[in-house]
Amino acid sequence: MCCGHLPLKLLWRRGINGYSADTMTEPDDTPFAADAYFLGPKSENGSWIRGEFQAILDHWFDWRRSLFADDPEAISEARRLSPEFLREREVLGQELRHLLQMLRSEVPKFTPRYIGHMVSELSLPALLGHFAMLLHNPNNTSKEVAKIGRRMETEAIAMLAKMVGYDPALAQGHFTGGGTVANFEAVWRARYRLDHALSLALVLAERDGDALDPFAAAHMGWQRFEELKQQREVDDAQLRVASMVLGNPFDVAKRISLCAGRDYRGPVLITPGNKHFSWQKAANLLGLGEDSFWNTPLDQEGRVDMAALANNIAMARDQGRPILCLTSVAGTTEAGEIDPVHKVADMLDAHRQNGVHIWHHVDAAYGGFFCTLLGGDTEKVLAPEQRKALRAIARVQSVTIDPHKLGYVPYSCGAFITKDEHTYRASSFQAPYIDRADVDDKWRCTLEGSRSGAGAAATWLTGKTLGFGPKKFGAIIASGIEARKVFQDDLVKANPLVRPLKPADTNIVCFSLAKPGEALSVSNARTLQTYARFQAHPDFSVSKTVLGANSYSALIAAHVGTYNGVCDAADLALLRCVFMNPFWANPQTRDYLMPRFVALLAEFSD
Ligand SMILES: *Cc1c(COP(=O)(O)O)cnc(C)c1O
């Protein structure tokens, strides 16, 4: 076990909410009241938050009244209070109550009994920021329809950029509908970059008779591109005729093949086997066939296998197929694992030394907020390798972060961020490089058009209060990781069938239910049956995941080996518990819920 440093242990034993704001007379080590930043499963913070919601409404009403104060009212009292309209109001009221009644059956993600997916109780700063901005409804696609909304976005993106170690003055980015779209943004830009480099190389080959190596050319990097373009006097009109984005890609590919002396088979997208499904969608959307979507095998711990990755890069080079983009995952969707981003970055740095610039994107949709642990004692809840990996996000070209997951922000709120402005540009020779002014007005360079400002405000208010550092936000995240560890230990002690998936880097525990020596097919059936029973029972929400042998064979073999099981099935079925809500850190909550969970698990796995 890697954890267990004093301040956290202390905070753990006393319970994070051991001290509320009014009883805070403790000396310096008084723990931060992380859970007090949430409404609470019993609406414990209800009266405070009712006041803040009221303040938002008061502001909203007053803003309207005070703006153009001399203008006449538009809706007369006679119309508002006519008997006909009063009947309309009644219907609206009834239907609203009908909606509210139906919402009582919505999935209750606020309770600590919800440990299912990557969502939990929202933080109050996020909820208040979202609600305040929602009422103003800016369209962040353009500053013409969003003045403050855009400003919030710029500031909030800078906060997230700083969180992952980028220089906030250089980084660029925007909020998206979620991690899926943010991942698309990376591939979209990488495609433009590739097109620039290849077009230039094709012009030089056709016009001047240069040799053309599509792999080398595609990875020349922006600096070399600018230099070459200038030195060799190639203008945009010439590039346009050689562009796959602007011309017919099949015709251009033929010309590349001719100059290269071998068939040009297009670029590849390299992702690790633990990637999220959105990468398949990205490849598909950009017209890459299965043949161009390369999976890097995983090691025994479910992380990208470095030798296999080196092999994939070498294979792309040998086949003359440029690497559109190479992805690492920080916080896998299945198990919250963190890829060795630092090792991948080292490998790509070595290629860069040889003039091969490969776009490295980190999909930190889930795990980006683990960076808030860094720099404080809190970081010791993570193993040293995972800390190094998170610190290395600062070195990569672009990153996806989902505030609507581990940021405790309402849906829909993802973010795409690049290390610098050059990487951010999405431009063809047709629409020349987007200049500073246009980066300010985002509609040209975002996949989405109209965009809400609510996520930006939610993230902004979170940053202003909880901050994205170790003291407060990091303490919440650390409490989730600690909760996962205690839960896992207690579960293993209580039920001999429980087989946790190792290593469990963060706040997610996956486990199967197996007897010693048992066949995997038998334990899979038990695990899935137990999951189905949990689904049908309201007391606890857990999720399940099935790891496929095509990516996870080494990890599956290691897992089954821990109880001398027999690998007679291709896939591994697991129950999955995500510890995001801050309430399990409270010993009373844990002592109350744990025996109930244990009893239910015993009943369901029988
Ligand atoms: C959730 C997730 C995504 C997709 O994000 P959405 O917000 O659901 O679109 C992408 N990558 C990873 C690693 C994720 O966990």
Coordinates of C-alpha atoms and ligand atoms in Angstrom, one line a residue:
M1 CA 0.0 0.0 0.0
C2 CA 1.3 3.4 -1.0
C3 CA -0.9 5.6 1.0
G4 CA -1.0 6.5 4.6
H5 CA 0.7 9.8 5.3
L6 CA -0.1 11.5 8.4
P7 CA -2.2 14.5 7.5
L8 CA -4.5 12.4 5.4
K9 CA -4.7 9.7 7.9
L10 CA -5.5 12.2 10.5
L11 CA -8.2 13.8 8.4
W12 CA -9.5 10.3 7.6
R13 CA -9.8 9.2 11.2
R14 CA -11.5 12.3 12.4
G15 CA -13.7 12.4 9.4
I16 CA -13.5 15.2 6.9
N17 CA -16.7 16.8 8.2
G18 CA -15.6 16.4 11.8
Y19 CA -15.5 20.2 12.0
S20 CA -18.1 22.5 10.5
A21 CA -17.3 26.1 9.9
D22 CA -18.8 27.2 13.2
T23 CA -17.0 24.8 15.4
M24 CA -13.7 25.5 13.8
T25 CA -11.6 26.3 16.8
E26 CA -9.0 23.6 16.1
P27 CA -5.3 24.3 15.7
D28 CA -3.6 24.4 12.3
D29 CA -4.2 20.9 11.2
T30 CA -8.0 21.4 11.2
P31 CA -9.1 19.5 8.2
F32 CA -10.9 21.2 5.4
A33 CA -14.6 20.6 5.4
A34 CA -14.8 19.2 1.9
D35 CA -18.2 17.7 2.2
A36 CA -19.7 21.0 3.3
Y37 CA -19.2 22.3 -0.2
F38 CA -22.1 20.0 -1.3
L39 CA -25.8 20.2 -0.6
G40 CA -25.7 16.8 1.2
P41 CA -27.9 13.7 1.0
K42 CA -30.3 15.2 3.5
S43 CA -30.1 18.7 2.0
E44 CA -28.0 19.6 5.1
N45 CA -26.9 22.8 3.4
G46 CA -30.5 23.6 2.2
S47 CA -31.2 26.8 4.0
W48 CA -27.9 28.4 3.1
I49 CA -28.2 27.4 -0.5
R50 CA -31.9 28.5 -0.7
G51 CA -30.6 31.9 0.2
E52 CA -28.0 31.9 -2.5
F53 CA -30.5 30.7 -5.1
Q54 CA -32.8 33.5 -4.0
A55 CA -29.9 36.0 -4.4
I56 CA -29.4 34.8 -8.0
L57 CA -33.1 35.3 -8.7
D58 CA -33.1 38.7 -7.0
H59 CA -30.2 39.7 -9.1
W60 CA -31.9 38.4 -12.3
F61 CA -35.1 40.3 -11.6
D62 CA -33.3 43.5 -10.5
W63 CA -31.0 43.5 -13.5
R64 CA -34.0 43.7 -15.8
R65 CA -35.7 46.3 -13.8
S66 CA -32.7 48.6 -13.5
L67 CA -31.6 48.3 -17.2
F68 CA -33.4 51.0 -19.3
A69 CA -35.3 51.9 -16.2
D70 CA -37.5 54.4 -18.0
D71 CA -38.8 51.9 -20.6
P72 CA -42.4 51.0 -20.0
E73 CA -43.5 47.5 -18.9
A74 CA -44.2 45.2 -21.8
I75 CA -46.7 42.8 -20.3
S76 CA -49.6 44.6 -18.8
E77 CA -51.1 43.5 -15.6
A78 CA -54.5 43.0 -17.4
R79 CA -52.9 40.5 -19.7
R80 CA -50.8 38.8 -17.0
L81 CA -53.7 38.4 -14.6
S82 CA -56.6 37.9 -17.0
P83 CA -58.8 34.9 -16.1
E84 CA -57.7 33.2 -19.3
F85 CA -54.0 33.5 -18.5
L86 CA -54.5 32.5 -14.9
R87 CA -55.9 29.3 -16.2
E88 CA -52.9 28.9 -18.4
R89 CA -50.7 29.5 -15.3
E90 CA -52.5 26.8 -13.5
V91 CA -51.9 24.3 -16.3
L92 CA -48.2 25.3 -16.3
G93 CA -48.1 24.8 -12.6
Q94 CA -49.7 21.4 -12.8
E95 CA -47.4 20.2 -15.5
L96 CA -44.4 21.5 -13.7
R97 CA -45.4 19.6 -10.6
H98 CA -46.0 16.6 -12.8
L99 CA -42.4 17.0 -14.0
L100 CA -41.1 17.3 -10.5
Q101 CA -43.1 14.3 -9.4
M102 CA -41.5 12.3 -12.2
L103 CA -38.1 13.5 -11.2
R104 CA -38.5 11.7 -7.9
S105 CA -37.8 8.6 -9.9
E106 CA -34.6 10.0 -11.4
V107 CA -31.3 8.2 -10.5
P108 CA -30.4 9.6 -7.1
K109 CA -26.7 10.4 -7.7
F110 CA -26.5 12.6 -4.6
T111 CA -26.5 9.8 -2.0
P112 CA -23.4 8.0 -0.9
R113 CA -25.3 4.9 -1.8
Y114 CA -24.6 5.9 -5.4
I115 CA -21.2 4.5 -6.4
G116 CA -22.1 3.6 -9.9
H117 CA -20.7 5.8 -12.7
M118 CA -18.4 8.8 -13.0
V119 CA -20.9 11.2 -11.5
S120 CA -22.1 12.2 -8.1
E121 CA -23.5 15.0 -6.1
L122 CA -22.6 18.3 -7.7
S123 CA -20.5 20.8 -5.9
L124 CA -22.3 23.9 -4.7
P125 CA -20.0 26.4 -6.4
A126 CA -20.5 24.6 -9.7
L127 CA -24.3 24.4 -9.2
L128 CA -24.5 28.1 -8.3
G129 CA -22.2 29.2 -11.2
H130 CA -24.1 27.1 -13.6
F131 CA -27.5 28.4 -12.5
A132 CA -26.5 32.0 -12.5
M133 CA -25.1 31.8 -16.0
L134 CA -28.0 29.7 -17.2
L135 CA -30.4 32.6 -16.5
H136 CA -28.4 34.9 -18.7
N137 CA -28.0 32.3 -21.4
P138 CA -25.0 33.6 -23.3
N139 CA -24.0 31.8 -26.5
N140 CA -20.3 31.4 -26.1
T141 CA -19.8 30.8 -29.8
S142 CA -19.2 34.5 -30.3
K143 CA -18.6 37.6 -28.2
E144 CA -21.5 39.3 -30.0
V145 CA -23.8 37.0 -28.0
A146 CA -21.7 36.5 -25.0
K147 CA -19.6 39.2 -23.3
I148 CA -19.3 37.9 -19.7
G149 CA -19.8 34.3 -20.9
R150 CA -16.8 34.5 -23.1
R151 CA -14.7 36.1 -20.4
M152 CA -15.7 33.4 -17.9
E153 CA -14.6 30.9 -20.5
T154 CA -11.2 32.4 -21.1
E155 CA -10.6 32.6 -17.3
A156 CA -11.9 29.1 -16.6
I157 CA -9.8 27.6 -19.4
A158 CA -6.8 29.3 -17.9
M159 CA -7.6 27.8 -14.5
L160 CA -7.8 24.3 -16.0
A161 CA -4.7 24.8 -18.1
K162 CA -2.8 25.8 -15.0
M163 CA -4.2 22.7 -13.2
V164 CA -2.5 20.4 -15.7
G165 CA 0.7 22.4 -15.7
Y166 CA 0.3 24.4 -18.9
D167 CA 1.3 28.0 -18.9
P168 CA -2.1 29.7 -18.7
A169 CA -0.8 32.7 -20.7
L170 CA 0.0 30.5 -23.7
A171 CA -2.6 27.8 -23.5
Q172 CA -5.7 27.9 -25.6
G173 CA -9.0 26.0 -25.3
H174 CA -12.7 26.0 -25.0
F175 CA -15.5 24.2 -23.4
T176 CA -17.3 21.5 -25.3
G177 CA -20.4 19.4 -24.9
G178 CA -18.1 16.7 -23.2
G179 CA -15.0 14.6 -23.5
T180 CA -16.1 13.0 -26.7
V181 CA -16.2 16.3 -28.6
A182 CA -13.0 17.4 -26.9
N183 CA -11.3 14.3 -28.3
F184 CA -12.7 15.0 -31.8
E185 CA -11.2 18.5 -31.5
A186 CA -7.7 17.1 -31.1
V187 CA -8.0 14.8 -34.1
W188 CA -9.6 17.5 -36.2
R189 CA -6.6 19.9 -35.6
A190 CA -4.1 17.1 -36.0
R191 CA -5.6 16.5 -39.5
Y192 CA -5.1 20.1 -40.5
R193 CA -1.5 20.0 -39.2
L194 CA -0.8 16.9 -41.2
D195 CA -2.4 18.4 -44.3
H196 CA -0.2 21.4 -44.1
A197 CA 3.0 19.4 -43.8
L198 CA 2.1 16.9 -46.5
S199 CA 0.9 19.6 -49.0
L200 CA 4.2 21.4 -48.6
A201 CA 6.2 18.2 -49.2
L202 CA 4.1 17.3 -52.2
V203 CA 4.7 20.8 -53.8
L204 CA 8.4 20.5 -53.2
A205 CA 8.4 17.0 -54.7
E206 CA 6.3 17.9 -57.8
R207 CA 7.7 21.3 -58.4
D208 CA 11.4 20.9 -57.4
G209 CA 11.9 17.1 -57.6
D210 CA 12.6 16.7 -53.9
A211 CA 12.3 13.1 -52.5
L212 CA 9.1 12.5 -50.7
D213 CA 8.9 10.4 -47.5
P214 CA 5.3 10.9 -46.3
F215 CA 6.1 9.8 -42.7
A216 CA 9.0 12.2 -42.3
A217 CA 7.2 15.0 -44.1
A218 CA 4.0 14.7 -42.1
H219 CA 5.9 15.1 -38.8
M220 CA 8.1 18.0 -39.8
G221 CA 6.5 20.3 -37.2
W222 CA 5.2 23.8 -37.5
Q223 CA 8.6 25.5 -37.2
R224 CA 10.1 23.5 -40.0
F225 CA 7.0 24.0 -42.1
E226 CA 7.2 27.8 -41.8
E227 CA 10.9 27.8 -42.5
L228 CA 10.6 25.6 -45.5
K229 CA 7.7 27.4 -46.9
Q230 CA 9.5 30.7 -46.7
Q231 CA 12.9 29.4 -47.9
R232 CA 11.5 27.6 -50.9
E233 CA 9.0 30.3 -51.7
V234 CA 5.9 28.2 -51.7
D235 CA 2.7 30.2 -51.5
D236 CA -0.8 29.3 -50.2
A237 CA -2.2 29.0 -53.7
Q238 CA 0.3 26.2 -54.5
L239 CA -0.4 24.5 -51.2
R240 CA -4.1 24.6 -51.8
V241 CA -3.7 22.5 -55.0
A242 CA -1.7 19.9 -53.0
S243 CA -4.1 19.7 -50.0
M244 CA -6.2 16.7 -49.2
V245 CA -8.5 18.8 -47.1
L246 CA -9.3 21.2 -49.9
G247 CA -8.9 18.9 -52.9
N248 CA -9.9 15.3 -53.6
P249 CA -8.0 13.1 -51.1
F250 CA -7.8 10.1 -53.5
D251 CA -6.3 12.2 -56.3
V252 CA -3.8 13.8 -53.9
A253 CA -2.9 10.4 -52.4
K254 CA -2.1 9.1 -56.0
R255 CA 0.2 12.1 -56.5
I256 CA 1.9 11.4 -53.1
S257 CA 2.3 7.7 -54.1
L258 CA 3.8 8.7 -57.4
C259 CA 6.4 11.0 -55.8
A260 CA 7.1 8.6 -52.9
G261 CA 7.6 5.6 -55.1
R262 CA 5.2 3.5 -53.0
D263 CA 1.4 3.4 -52.3
Y264 CA 0.4 6.1 -49.8
R265 CA -2.1 4.4 -47.5
G266 CA -3.0 7.4 -45.4
P267 CA -2.4 8.2 -41.7
V268 CA -3.0 6.1 -38.6
L269 CA -4.5 7.1 -35.2
I270 CA -2.7 5.3 -32.4
T271 CA -4.6 4.9 -29.1
P272 CA -3.9 2.5 -26.2
G273 CA -6.2 -0.5 -25.6
N274 CA -7.7 1.2 -22.5
K275 CA -9.1 4.1 -24.6
H276 CA -12.6 5.4 -24.3
F277 CA -15.1 4.5 -27.1
S278 CA -15.1 8.1 -28.3
W279 CA -11.8 7.4 -30.1
Q280 CA -13.5 4.9 -32.4
K281 CA -16.1 7.5 -33.1
A282 CA -13.4 10.1 -33.9
A283 CA -11.6 7.7 -36.3
N284 CA -14.9 6.8 -37.9
L285 CA -16.0 10.4 -38.2
L286 CA -12.7 11.5 -39.9
G287 CA -13.0 8.8 -42.4
L288 CA -10.3 6.5 -41.0
G289 CA -11.1 2.8 -41.6
E290 CA -10.5 0.2 -39.0
D291 CA -7.2 -0.5 -40.7
S292 CA -6.0 3.0 -39.8
F293 CA -7.1 2.8 -36.1
W294 CA -4.3 1.2 -34.2
N295 CA -4.7 -0.2 -30.8
T296 CA -1.6 -0.5 -28.6
P297 CA -1.7 -3.5 -26.4
L298 CA -1.7 -3.1 -22.6
D299 CA 0.6 -4.5 -20.0
Q300 CA -0.3 -6.6 -16.9
E301 CA -1.5 -3.5 -15.1
G302 CA -3.7 -2.4 -17.9
R303 CA -1.5 0.5 -19.0
V304 CA -0.1 1.1 -22.5
D305 CA 2.8 -1.3 -23.1
M306 CA 5.8 0.8 -24.0
A307 CA 7.5 -1.8 -26.1
A308 CA 4.3 -2.3 -28.1
L309 CA 4.0 1.4 -28.5
A310 CA 7.5 1.7 -29.9
N311 CA 6.7 -1.1 -32.2
N312 CA 3.5 0.7 -33.5
I313 CA 5.5 3.9 -34.2
A314 CA 8.2 1.9 -36.0
M315 CA 5.5 0.1 -38.0
A316 CA 3.9 3.3 -39.1
R317 CA 7.3 4.7 -40.2
D318 CA 8.1 1.5 -42.1
Q319 CA 4.7 1.5 -43.9
G320 CA 5.1 5.2 -44.7
R321 CA 1.9 6.0 -42.8
P322 CA 2.0 9.3 -40.8
I323 CA 0.7 9.3 -37.2
L324 CA -2.2 11.6 -37.1
C325 CA -2.3 11.7 -33.3
L326 CA -1.1 9.5 -30.5
T327 CA -3.2 9.2 -27.4
S328 CA -2.5 8.4 -23.7
V329 CA -5.2 8.1 -21.1
A330 CA -5.1 9.6 -17.7
G331 CA -7.9 8.0 -15.7
T332 CA -9.3 5.2 -17.8
T333 CA -13.1 4.9 -18.0
E334 CA -13.0 1.3 -16.8
A335 CA -10.8 1.5 -13.8
G336 CA -9.4 5.0 -13.4
E337 CA -5.9 3.9 -14.3
I338 CA -3.3 6.4 -15.4
D339 CA -1.1 5.6 -18.4
P340 CA 2.7 6.3 -18.1
V341 CA 2.3 9.7 -19.9
H342 CA 5.9 10.6 -18.8
K343 CA 7.4 7.6 -20.5
V344 CA 5.4 8.2 -23.7
A345 CA 6.4 11.9 -23.6
D346 CA 10.1 10.8 -23.3
M347 CA 9.7 8.5 -26.2
L348 CA 8.2 11.2 -28.4
D349 CA 10.8 13.7 -27.3
A350 CA 13.5 11.3 -28.6
H351 CA 11.7 11.2 -31.9
R352 CA 11.4 15.0 -31.9
Q353 CA 15.2 15.2 -31.5
N354 CA 15.3 13.5 -34.9
G355 CA 12.8 16.0 -36.4
V356 CA 9.8 13.7 -36.0
H357 CA 7.0 15.7 -34.3
I358 CA 4.2 13.4 -33.3
W359 CA 1.0 15.0 -31.8
H360 CA 0.5 13.6 -28.3
H361 CA -2.9 14.1 -26.8
V362 CA -3.8 13.0 -23.3
D363 CA -7.4 12.0 -22.8
A364 CA -7.8 13.2 -19.2
A365 CA -11.6 13.5 -19.5
Y366 CA -11.8 11.6 -16.2
G367 CA -8.4 12.0 -14.6
G368 CA -7.5 15.6 -15.3
F369 CA -8.7 16.6 -11.9
F370 CA -6.3 14.2 -10.2
C371 CA -3.8 16.9 -11.0
T372 CA -5.3 18.9 -8.2
L373 CA -3.6 16.5 -5.8
L374 CA -0.1 17.5 -7.0
G375 CA 2.0 19.8 -5.0
G376 CA 0.6 19.0 -1.6
D377 CA 0.6 16.2 0.9
T378 CA -2.5 15.0 -0.8
E379 CA -0.5 13.7 -3.7
K380 CA 0.8 10.8 -1.6
V381 CA -2.6 9.1 -2.1
L382 CA -1.1 8.3 -5.6
A383 CA 1.8 6.1 -6.3
P384 CA 5.0 7.9 -7.5
E385 CA 4.7 6.7 -11.1
Q386 CA 1.2 8.0 -11.4
R387 CA 2.2 11.4 -10.0
K388 CA 5.0 11.5 -12.6
A389 CA 2.4 10.7 -15.3
L390 CA 0.1 13.4 -14.2
R391 CA 3.0 16.0 -14.1
A392 CA 3.9 15.0 -17.7
I393 CA 0.5 16.2 -19.0
A394 CA 2.2 19.6 -19.0
R395 CA 4.5 18.4 -21.8
V396 CA 1.9 17.2 -24.3
Q397 CA 0.3 19.1 -27.2
S398 CA -3.3 18.8 -26.1
V399 CA -5.6 17.5 -23.4
T400 CA -9.3 16.6 -22.8
I401 CA -10.8 17.4 -19.4
D402 CA -14.4 16.7 -18.4
P403 CA -15.5 19.1 -15.6
H404 CA -18.8 17.3 -15.7
K405 CA -17.1 14.2 -14.4
L406 CA -14.6 14.6 -11.6
G407 CA -15.0 18.4 -11.6
Y408 CA -18.5 18.1 -9.9
V409 CA -19.9 20.4 -12.6
P410 CA -23.4 19.9 -14.1
Y411 CA -23.7 18.4 -17.7
S412 CA -22.7 19.2 -20.3
C413 CA -19.3 20.4 -19.7
G414 CA -16.1 19.1 -21.3
A415 CA -13.0 21.1 -22.2
F416 CA -10.3 20.9 -24.9
I417 CA -7.0 22.6 -24.2
T418 CA -3.8 23.0 -26.1
K419 CA -0.4 23.9 -24.7
D420 CA 0.0 26.8 -27.1
E421 CA -1.9 28.9 -29.6
H422 CA -0.3 27.4 -32.7
T423 CA -1.5 23.9 -31.8
Y424 CA -5.0 25.3 -31.2
R425 CA -5.4 26.6 -34.8
A426 CA -7.8 24.7 -37.0
S427 CA -7.2 26.2 -40.4
S428 CA -6.8 25.3 -44.0
F429 CA -5.2 27.4 -46.7
Q430 CA -8.7 28.4 -47.7
A431 CA -9.5 30.1 -44.4
P432 CA -6.0 31.4 -43.6
Y433 CA -4.5 31.1 -40.2
I434 CA -6.8 32.2 -37.5
D435 CA -5.3 35.3 -36.0
R436 CA -5.4 36.4 -32.4
A437 CA -8.7 38.2 -32.8
D438 CA -10.3 35.1 -34.2
V439 CA -9.0 32.9 -31.4
D440 CA -11.0 35.3 -29.2
D441 CA -14.1 34.7 -31.2
K442 CA -14.2 31.0 -31.3
W443 CA -16.9 30.0 -33.7
R444 CA -14.4 29.4 -36.6
C445 CA -12.3 27.0 -34.6
T446 CA -14.7 24.9 -32.5
L447 CA -16.5 21.9 -33.9
E448 CA -19.6 22.9 -32.1
G449 CA -21.5 26.1 -33.0
S450 CA -23.8 27.6 -30.4
R451 CA -22.4 26.8 -26.9
S452 CA -23.7 27.4 -23.4
G453 CA -21.7 29.6 -21.0
A454 CA -23.0 27.7 -18.0
G455 CA -20.2 25.1 -17.8
A456 CA -17.6 27.9 -18.0
A457 CA -19.2 29.7 -15.1
A458 CA -19.6 26.6 -13.0
T459 CA -15.9 25.8 -13.5
W460 CA -14.9 29.4 -12.9
L461 CA -16.8 29.6 -9.6
T462 CA -15.3 26.3 -8.5
G463 CA -11.8 27.6 -9.3
K464 CA -12.5 30.8 -7.4
T465 CA -13.6 29.0 -4.3
L466 CA -12.3 25.4 -4.1
G467 CA -9.4 26.2 -6.4
F468 CA -7.8 23.5 -8.5
G469 CA -4.9 22.9 -6.1
P470 CA -4.2 20.4 -3.3
K471 CA -5.7 22.3 -0.4
K472 CA -9.4 22.1 -1.1
F473 CA -10.3 20.5 -4.4
G474 CA -7.4 18.1 -4.0
A475 CA -8.6 17.2 -0.5
I476 CA -12.0 16.2 -2.0
I477 CA -10.3 14.1 -4.6
A478 CA -8.0 12.5 -2.0
S479 CA -10.9 11.7 0.2
G480 CA -12.5 9.7 -2.7
I481 CA -9.3 7.8 -3.2
E482 CA -9.0 7.1 0.5
A483 CA -12.6 6.0 0.6
R484 CA -12.0 3.6 -2.3
K485 CA -9.0 2.1 -0.4
V486 CA -10.9 1.5 2.8
F487 CA -14.0 0.2 1.0
Q488 CA -11.8 -2.2 -0.9
D489 CA -9.9 -3.4 2.2
D490 CA -13.1 -3.9 4.1
L491 CA -14.8 -5.7 1.3
V492 CA -12.0 -8.1 0.9
K493 CA -12.1 -8.9 4.6
A494 CA -15.8 -9.3 4.6
N495 CA -16.3 -11.5 1.5
P496 CA -13.8 -14.1 0.4
L497 CA -15.1 -14.1 -3.1
V498 CA -14.1 -10.5 -3.8
R499 CA -11.2 -10.2 -6.2
P500 CA -10.2 -6.6 -6.7
L501 CA -8.6 -5.7 -10.0
K502 CA -5.1 -4.4 -9.3
P503 CA -3.5 -2.0 -9.3
A504 CA -6.5 0.4 -8.8
D505 CA -4.6 3.7 -9.1
T506 CA -7.4 6.1 -8.0
N507 CA -10.9 6.3 -6.8
I508 CA -12.4 3.4 -8.7
V509 CA -12.4 -0.3 -7.6
C510 CA -13.4 -3.1 -9.9
F511 CA -13.8 -6.6 -8.6
S512 CA -14.9 -10.0 -9.7
L513 CA -16.5 -12.7 -7.5
A514 CA -14.5 -15.9 -7.7
K515 CA -13.8 -19.0 -5.7
P516 CA -10.2 -20.2 -5.6
G517 CA -9.3 -22.2 -8.6
E518 CA -12.6 -21.4 -10.3
A519 CA -13.1 -21.1 -14.1
L520 CA -13.4 -17.6 -15.4
S521 CA -16.6 -18.4 -17.2
V522 CA -18.2 -19.4 -13.9
S523 CA -17.0 -16.3 -12.0
N524 CA -18.1 -14.1 -14.9
A525 CA -21.6 -15.5 -14.7
R526 CA -21.6 -14.9 -10.9
T527 CA -20.3 -11.4 -11.2
L528 CA -22.9 -10.5 -13.9
Q529 CA -25.7 -12.1 -12.0
T530 CA -24.7 -10.1 -8.9
Y531 CA -24.7 -6.9 -11.0
A532 CA -28.1 -7.6 -12.4
R533 CA -29.4 -8.1 -8.8
F534 CA -27.9 -4.8 -7.7
Q535 CA -29.6 -3.2 -10.7
A536 CA -33.0 -4.5 -9.7
H537 CA -32.5 -3.3 -6.1
P538 CA -32.7 0.3 -5.0
D539 CA -30.3 0.3 -2.1
F540 CA -27.0 0.7 -3.8
S541 CA -26.0 1.7 -7.4
V542 CA -22.9 0.0 -8.8
S543 CA -21.8 -0.3 -12.4
K544 CA -20.1 -3.1 -14.3
T545 CA -17.4 -3.3 -16.9
V546 CA -16.3 -6.1 -19.1
L547 CA -12.6 -6.1 -20.1
G548 CA -12.0 -7.5 -23.5
A549 CA -9.1 -10.0 -24.2
N550 CA -8.1 -8.1 -27.3
S551 CA -6.7 -5.3 -25.2
Y552 CA -6.5 -6.6 -21.7
S553 CA -5.3 -10.2 -22.0
A554 CA -2.2 -9.7 -19.8
L555 CA -4.2 -8.0 -17.1
I556 CA -7.0 -10.6 -17.2
A557 CA -4.4 -13.4 -16.9
A558 CA -2.8 -11.6 -13.9
H559 CA -6.2 -11.1 -12.3
V560 CA -7.3 -14.7 -12.6
G561 CA -3.8 -15.8 -11.5
T562 CA -4.3 -14.1 -8.1
Y563 CA -6.7 -16.9 -7.1
N564 CA -5.3 -19.6 -9.3
G565 CA -8.3 -19.5 -11.5
V566 CA -8.7 -21.0 -14.9
C567 CA -8.8 -18.7 -18.0
D568 CA -11.5 -20.4 -20.0
A569 CA -13.2 -17.2 -21.2
A570 CA -12.0 -14.3 -23.3
D571 CA -13.4 -11.4 -21.3
L572 CA -13.4 -10.5 -17.6
A573 CA -16.6 -9.2 -16.1
L574 CA -16.3 -6.9 -13.1
L575 CA -18.4 -4.9 -10.7
R576 CA -17.3 -1.3 -10.6
C577 CA -17.6 1.2 -7.8
V578 CA -16.6 4.9 -8.3
F579 CA -15.9 6.9 -5.2
M580 CA -16.6 10.5 -6.2
N581 CA -19.0 11.8 -3.6
P582 CA -17.3 13.2 -0.5
F583 CA -19.5 11.4 2.1
W584 CA -17.7 8.1 2.4
A585 CA -14.9 10.0 4.1
N586 CA -17.3 10.5 7.1
P587 CA -16.7 7.5 9.4
Q588 CA -20.4 7.5 10.6
T589 CA -21.6 7.3 7.0
R590 CA -19.1 4.6 6.2
D591 CA -19.9 2.6 9.4
Y592 CA -23.6 2.8 8.6
L593 CA -23.3 1.9 4.9
M594 CA -20.5 -0.6 4.8
P595 CA -22.3 -3.5 6.6
R596 CA -25.4 -3.0 4.5
F597 CA -23.4 -3.1 1.3
V598 CA -21.5 -6.2 2.5
A599 CA -24.8 -8.0 3.4
L600 CA -26.3 -7.2 0.0
L601 CA -23.3 -8.3 -1.8
A602 CA -23.3 -11.6 0.1
E603 CA -27.0 -12.1 -0.7
F604 CA -26.6 -11.3 -4.4
S605 CA -23.5 -13.3 -5.0
D606 CA -24.9 -16.4 -3.4
Ligands
LIG1 C1 -16.0 9.9 -20.2 C2 -14.8 9.8 -21.0 C3 -14.8 10.3 -22.3 C4 -16.0 10.9 -23.0 O1 -16.5 12.0 -22.4 P1 -18.1 12.4 -22.5 O2 -18.1 13.6 -21.6 O3 -18.9 11.3 -22.0 O4 -18.3 12.7 -23.9 C5 -13.6 10.2 -23.0 N1 -12.5 9.7 -22.5 C6 -12.5 9.2 -21.3 C7 -11.2 8.6 -20.7 C8 -13.7 9.2 -20.5 O5 -13.6 8.7 -19.2

